[in-house]
């Protein structure tokens, strides 16, 4: 087979903003990795999209759904990602990504074959194991195909994977489930993922680590940046570096608080709209799918462009862009939860759908820019470990438990009351991003990098 993306030639490293523009190979790689990310998130979100028919078939409660989509999944996804990322930093990142994609896709098929709740739990945990090897290697591969000054936009485009994955999951998953059954949706979409893994294996070549980075301070033409870029960073060294640096740790914690809200909302919105707002599965497949696909995509891409534009003037942009987005989302979120019917609820949901997702592109770009090339996969995995363990692990788990708690006294609107309790977590996330802005300002003042 003809290789679509030949191994890129080494490029002379250059200061921020002066590297050659990305070529056709880079754009193909970005498109292919974004497609894999779409499948990653699509497979991950199928459970929440098909929550009601799964509840009807297997007889599980909101709390059990929260555990299987939250804590059980996150424990495997987060902790397996660390050794996988360490391996990817030392070996071929494209191969690691391909194998991971094949594994989570096969596990998605197994979800569709599950006859009991314990079987579904086991299959979902295996999906988490596979997806642990998906995103961190992709971050690092993209960073080695796109130069500084272009990475925020590139990673913003890559981060369209979650909204597109969720939108396609809603559209196709709900449509297949409405026409056939929820099991068929898992089977069909899982098989697409296996095919995508093969495409990545055959058509993408591993880029040279750090080939587009600016040379370190003091480097000479006779001793360019390649030596530090190629040096293999130790596992303990990278972990210690990440958690010692206040900017990286605060970014991870702020993203975790944000994802506590976003994952809780994401995993229960379809059930909320159907059970308490009166939407049908067919209406969800059209209207909610369009809202998610367009809204989150705008938030991901716009925030990436904003940090590319403003981070050159001040690194505080990495923190202020997410903080302002979350502050603007709060009133719309409260209105969405309050709305008496699904039409008004969807209209008000546009605001949070866009603004809730102003955090991810700035977070990924900051981490990838701030660490050595040989530490990028593991550092990206550590970012995901903190934010997903907090957000994915506890957000859906908390919301499902809160809904079960309110159901005794308020059986008709238990999810509505549970959604209201997420508002304080918005303000926690905003506070953490503002603290990060102060840290970034202090670092800039010490180094003279304004």
XYZ file of C-alpha atoms in Angstrom:
450
model
C 0.000 0.000 0.000
C 1.192 3.521 -0.766
C 2.012 5.426 2.358
C -0.080 8.604 2.431
C 2.026 10.415 4.993
C 5.756 9.803 4.445
C 8.163 10.450 7.244
C 8.571 14.207 7.519
C 12.015 15.610 6.903
C 13.721 17.292 9.814
C 13.160 21.026 9.791
C 15.515 23.591 11.215
C 14.150 24.727 14.519
C 13.311 28.374 14.742
C 11.847 30.863 17.143
C 8.131 31.114 17.721
C 6.231 32.297 14.674
C 9.111 31.936 12.109
C 8.873 28.196 11.340
C 7.599 27.185 7.874
C 3.811 26.804 7.622
C 2.381 23.269 7.933
C 2.438 21.265 4.704
C -0.148 18.872 3.235
C 1.268 15.962 5.252
C 0.639 17.818 8.490
C -2.962 18.589 7.555
C -3.607 14.972 6.573
C -2.208 13.757 9.889
C -4.329 16.282 11.782
C -7.462 15.189 9.898
C -6.759 11.490 10.474
C -6.036 11.933 14.189
C -9.139 14.102 14.586
C -11.204 11.315 12.962
C -9.798 8.805 15.439
C -10.611 11.219 18.282
C -14.164 11.486 16.943
C -14.486 7.702 17.189
C -12.836 7.753 20.623
C -15.400 10.148 22.019
C -18.281 8.639 20.070
C -17.635 5.219 21.607
C -17.182 6.789 25.038
C -20.465 8.731 24.908
C -22.717 6.042 23.445
C -23.632 4.887 26.939
C -24.987 8.294 27.964
C -26.713 8.829 24.620
C -28.526 5.488 24.912
C -29.056 5.696 28.680
C -32.841 5.400 28.604
C -33.124 2.266 26.410
C -30.256 0.687 28.391
C -32.090 1.483 31.639
C -35.278 -0.020 30.230
C -33.476 -3.185 29.067
C -31.055 -3.857 31.926
C -32.942 -2.131 34.763
C -30.111 0.093 36.044
C -30.565 3.212 38.195
C -29.216 6.746 37.621
C -26.563 6.044 40.241
C -25.406 2.882 38.459
C -25.272 4.787 35.164
C -23.182 7.479 36.840
C -20.729 4.900 38.144
C -20.296 3.062 34.854
C -19.912 6.238 32.788
C -17.886 7.999 35.477
C -15.826 6.386 38.220
C -15.505 2.845 36.833
C -14.486 4.124 33.402
C -12.203 6.865 34.713
C -10.213 4.631 37.065
C -8.995 2.511 34.176
C -8.814 5.309 31.630
C -6.772 7.638 33.845
C -4.281 5.282 35.441
C -3.583 3.096 32.422
C -2.868 6.269 30.440
C 0.276 6.967 32.484
C 2.298 3.814 31.642
C 0.953 3.919 28.074
C 2.104 7.528 27.706
C 5.538 6.700 29.164
C 5.808 3.893 26.595
C 4.730 6.209 23.769
C 7.339 8.828 24.762
C 10.007 6.134 24.337
C 8.671 4.226 21.319
C 6.550 4.790 18.207
C 3.577 6.987 19.127
C 1.632 6.168 15.958
C 1.789 2.419 16.665
C 0.649 2.946 20.252
C -2.303 5.000 19.012
C -3.289 2.384 16.408
C -3.272 -0.502 18.886
C -5.241 1.554 21.421
C -7.888 2.445 18.815
C -8.329 -1.212 17.864
C -8.698 -2.214 21.534
C -11.317 0.372 22.529
C -13.296 -0.322 19.355
C -13.388 -4.061 20.044
C -14.489 -3.285 23.611
C -17.297 -1.095 22.231
C -18.547 -4.107 20.295
C -18.447 -6.066 23.561
C -20.687 -3.415 25.173
C -23.336 -4.204 22.585
C -23.088 -7.914 23.411
C -23.500 -7.398 27.183
C -26.543 -9.125 28.671
C -26.132 -7.957 32.285
C -24.940 -4.872 34.157
C -21.684 -6.536 35.369
C -20.862 -7.531 31.782
C -21.483 -3.974 30.641
C -19.224 -2.666 33.437
C -16.386 -4.980 32.335
C -16.756 -3.954 28.688
C -16.784 -0.260 29.609
C -13.633 -0.651 31.704
C -11.935 -2.209 28.678
C -13.043 0.752 26.547
C -11.270 2.929 29.128
C -8.097 0.853 28.892
C -8.006 1.300 25.119
C -8.864 4.988 25.100
C -6.021 5.639 27.544
C -3.634 5.278 24.588
C -5.554 7.575 22.263
C -5.306 11.248 23.109
C -1.843 11.853 24.700
C 0.123 10.376 21.766
C -2.022 12.415 19.367
C -1.209 15.654 21.209
C 2.517 14.987 20.861
C 2.316 13.893 17.207
C 0.427 17.068 16.255
C 2.924 19.212 18.169
C 5.732 17.718 16.046
C 3.851 18.427 12.789
C 2.874 22.040 13.600
C 5.275 24.821 14.663
C 4.858 27.183 17.627
C 2.285 29.842 16.814
C 0.212 27.303 14.865
C -0.264 24.699 17.579
C -3.166 26.339 19.390
C -5.272 26.362 16.233
C -4.139 22.841 15.257
C -4.933 21.435 18.697
C -8.183 23.402 18.641
C -9.115 21.609 15.410
C -8.048 18.277 16.902
C -10.224 19.000 19.912
C -13.242 19.118 17.623
C -13.140 15.337 18.113
C -15.302 15.358 21.271
C -18.134 17.538 19.919
C -18.164 15.819 16.554
C -17.978 12.426 18.244
C -20.823 13.233 20.571
C -22.913 14.777 17.785
C -22.412 11.789 15.495
C -23.034 9.475 18.427
C -26.322 11.218 19.131
C -27.313 11.287 15.455
C -26.295 7.784 14.405
C -26.457 6.052 17.772
C -29.942 7.333 18.560
C -31.134 6.683 14.999
C -29.823 3.107 14.974
C -31.250 2.492 18.436
C -34.644 3.913 17.419
C -34.746 1.781 14.256
C -33.219 -1.412 15.677
C -31.833 -1.544 19.227
C -29.203 0.077 21.430
C -27.035 -3.015 20.977
C -26.777 -2.530 17.216
C -25.450 0.990 17.727
C -22.493 -0.325 19.773
C -21.777 -3.105 17.271
C -21.791 -0.913 14.155
C -19.770 1.970 15.577
C -17.228 -0.353 17.189
C -16.467 -1.959 13.832
C -15.802 1.470 12.293
C -13.139 2.011 14.934
C -11.284 -1.195 14.062
C -11.082 -0.015 10.441
C -9.790 3.408 11.545
C -7.006 1.765 13.581
C -5.780 -0.010 10.458
C -5.811 3.237 8.446
C -3.664 5.025 11.041
C -1.181 2.127 11.168
C -0.751 2.114 7.377
C -0.824 5.804 6.447
C 0.838 7.863 9.190
C 4.557 7.929 9.902
C 6.150 8.871 13.204
C 7.539 12.470 13.142
C 10.898 13.351 14.624
C 10.479 14.599 18.185
C 11.003 18.335 18.670
C 11.833 18.981 15.011
C 9.890 22.281 14.911
C 10.749 23.605 18.356
C 12.759 26.742 18.985
C 16.348 26.014 20.066
C 17.019 26.203 23.786
C 18.665 29.310 25.172
C 22.402 29.140 24.542
C 22.209 26.611 21.715
C 24.692 27.130 18.874
C 24.475 26.079 15.224
C 27.034 23.395 15.989
C 24.927 22.144 18.862
C 21.256 22.586 17.909
C 18.165 21.634 19.855
C 18.088 18.058 18.604
C 20.084 16.587 21.462
C 17.778 17.747 24.234
C 14.769 17.030 22.058
C 15.813 13.424 21.530
C 16.943 12.739 25.095
C 14.567 10.295 26.757
C 13.166 11.831 29.909
C 12.767 9.547 32.907
C 9.309 8.627 34.152
C 9.850 9.879 37.722
C 11.627 12.979 36.417
C 8.660 13.936 34.220
C 6.032 13.217 36.884
C 7.965 15.234 39.468
C 8.435 18.101 37.018
C 4.712 18.233 36.216
C 3.497 18.290 39.818
C 6.248 20.679 41.005
C 5.354 23.357 38.487
C 2.466 25.471 39.828
C 1.267 26.498 36.367
C 0.906 22.931 35.109
C -0.695 21.653 38.301
C -3.132 24.574 38.555
C -4.114 24.148 34.911
C -4.852 20.470 35.534
C -6.916 21.219 38.667
C -8.860 24.022 36.964
C -9.635 21.749 34.029
C -10.695 19.022 36.461
C -13.180 21.354 38.139
C -14.482 22.381 34.719
C -14.848 18.799 33.576
C -16.681 17.917 36.776
C -19.449 20.087 35.316
C -19.055 19.215 31.637
C -18.903 15.430 32.064
C -21.760 15.425 34.553
C -23.898 17.439 32.126
C -22.772 15.471 29.085
C -23.587 12.098 30.600
C -27.082 13.022 31.767
C -28.398 15.674 29.357
C -30.035 13.208 26.951
C -31.737 11.398 29.825
C -32.748 14.780 31.322
C -34.212 16.024 28.039
C -36.127 12.807 27.413
C -37.363 12.058 30.926
C -38.035 15.550 32.302
C -38.284 17.825 29.241
C -40.336 15.562 26.962
C -37.998 14.943 23.995
C -38.218 11.757 21.951
C -35.205 9.714 20.834
C -35.820 10.818 17.228
C -35.849 14.507 18.257
C -32.643 13.990 20.225
C -31.024 12.430 17.144
C -31.638 15.617 15.128
C -31.812 18.719 17.324
C -29.500 17.812 20.191
C -26.961 16.300 17.775
C -26.799 19.567 15.805
C -26.483 21.628 18.981
C -23.627 19.541 20.364
C -21.743 19.219 17.087
C -21.847 22.909 16.223
C -21.725 24.433 19.721
C -18.781 22.556 21.231
C -16.861 22.805 17.944
C -17.158 26.596 18.051
C -15.933 26.642 21.651
C -12.954 24.356 20.990
C -11.769 26.092 17.836
C -12.461 29.674 18.931
C -10.534 29.210 22.175
C -7.563 27.755 20.271
C -7.500 30.756 17.953
C -7.832 33.162 20.882
C -4.833 31.740 22.742
C -2.757 31.750 19.540
C -3.602 35.432 19.135
C -3.163 36.645 22.696
C -0.652 34.272 24.333
C 2.193 35.954 22.437
C 1.363 39.165 24.294
C 0.644 37.550 27.653
C 0.659 33.949 28.819
C -2.263 34.845 31.084
C -4.448 34.245 28.033
C -4.151 30.500 28.697
C -6.092 31.054 31.947
C -8.255 34.089 31.208
C -9.874 32.671 28.058
C -11.344 29.665 29.971
C -12.288 31.824 33.002
C -14.247 34.310 30.908
C -15.939 31.499 29.014
C -17.154 29.806 32.194
C -18.359 33.094 33.689
C -20.459 33.717 30.586
C -21.866 30.173 30.651
C -23.383 30.273 34.161
C -26.610 32.255 33.489
C -27.368 30.223 30.368
C -26.832 26.981 32.273
C -29.243 28.000 35.036
C -31.812 28.947 32.398
C -31.385 25.597 30.639
C -32.053 23.675 33.847
C -35.070 25.860 34.696
C -36.731 25.838 31.231
C -40.178 24.171 31.313
C -39.952 22.580 27.839
C -37.250 21.040 25.685
C -37.404 23.724 22.965
C -36.484 26.577 25.325
C -34.051 24.307 27.171
C -32.139 23.589 23.941
C -32.081 27.277 23.018
C -30.558 28.221 26.380
C -28.149 25.258 26.221
C -26.381 26.914 23.264
C -24.494 29.239 25.642
C -22.952 26.568 27.921
C -22.352 24.261 24.969
C -20.018 26.862 23.429
C -18.552 28.535 26.507
C -18.018 25.472 28.730
C -15.391 24.240 26.280
C -13.102 27.262 26.210
C -10.689 25.404 28.514
C -9.349 22.397 26.627
C -7.407 23.942 23.726
C -5.634 26.475 26.003
C -4.807 23.732 28.514
C -3.335 21.325 25.975
C -1.394 24.072 24.197
C 0.129 25.406 27.427
C 1.289 21.958 28.565
C 2.740 21.008 25.174
C 4.584 24.343 24.910
C 5.975 24.267 28.456
C 7.664 20.838 28.523
C 10.499 19.194 26.609
C 9.605 17.245 23.442
C 10.524 13.935 25.116
C 8.080 14.706 27.939
C 5.055 15.706 25.873
C 3.074 12.463 25.754
C 3.510 11.750 29.451
C 2.812 15.385 30.388
C -0.342 15.321 28.275
C -1.346 12.101 30.010
C -0.733 13.640 33.437
C -2.939 16.578 32.477
C -5.652 14.132 31.435
C -5.101 12.026 34.562
C -5.871 14.915 36.901
C -8.686 16.478 34.915
C -10.393 13.209 33.989
C -10.039 11.605 37.393
C -11.752 14.636 38.932
C -14.144 15.433 36.098
C -14.918 12.147 34.398
C -14.481 10.072 37.532
C -16.577 12.103 39.945
C -18.786 14.401 37.837
C -21.214 11.786 36.425
C -20.913 9.697 39.606
C -21.913 12.683 41.738
C -24.800 13.755 39.494
C -26.257 10.244 39.299
C -26.069 9.852 43.086
C -27.626 13.313 43.594
C -30.512 12.413 41.285
C -31.139 9.164 43.201
C -31.090 11.192 46.445
C -33.698 13.685 45.221
C -35.918 11.066 43.595
C -37.535 9.965 46.859
C -39.091 13.383 47.515
C -39.100 14.698 43.923
C -39.615 11.770 41.534
C -40.656 13.991 38.633
C -37.680 16.370 38.575
C -34.830 14.711 40.464
C -32.344 15.334 37.638
C -33.324 19.006 37.465
C -32.519 19.478 41.147
C -29.261 17.557 40.739
C -28.254 19.816 37.804
C -28.760 22.935 39.938
C -26.167 21.655 42.409
C -23.470 21.917 39.705
C -23.488 25.734 39.748
C -20.976 26.085 42.648
C -18.485 23.981 40.680
C -18.542 26.611 37.927
C -17.324 29.205 40.419
C -14.669 26.834 41.769
C -13.286 26.365 38.256
C -13.314 30.132 37.565
C -11.416 30.760 40.819
C -8.748 28.203 39.884
C -8.269 29.702 36.412
C -7.871 33.173 37.935
C -5.261 31.778 40.344
C -3.476 30.275 37.327
C -3.505 33.684 35.623
C -1.680 35.169 38.620
C 0.917 32.384 38.535
C 1.521 32.889 34.806
C 1.848 36.638 35.355
C 4.399 36.024 38.101
C 6.422 33.678 35.885
C 6.403 36.245 33.087
C 7.584 38.988 35.434
C 10.457 36.808 36.687
C 11.653 35.840 33.229
C 10.854 39.095 31.460
C 8.654 37.182 28.966
C 5.622 39.452 28.507
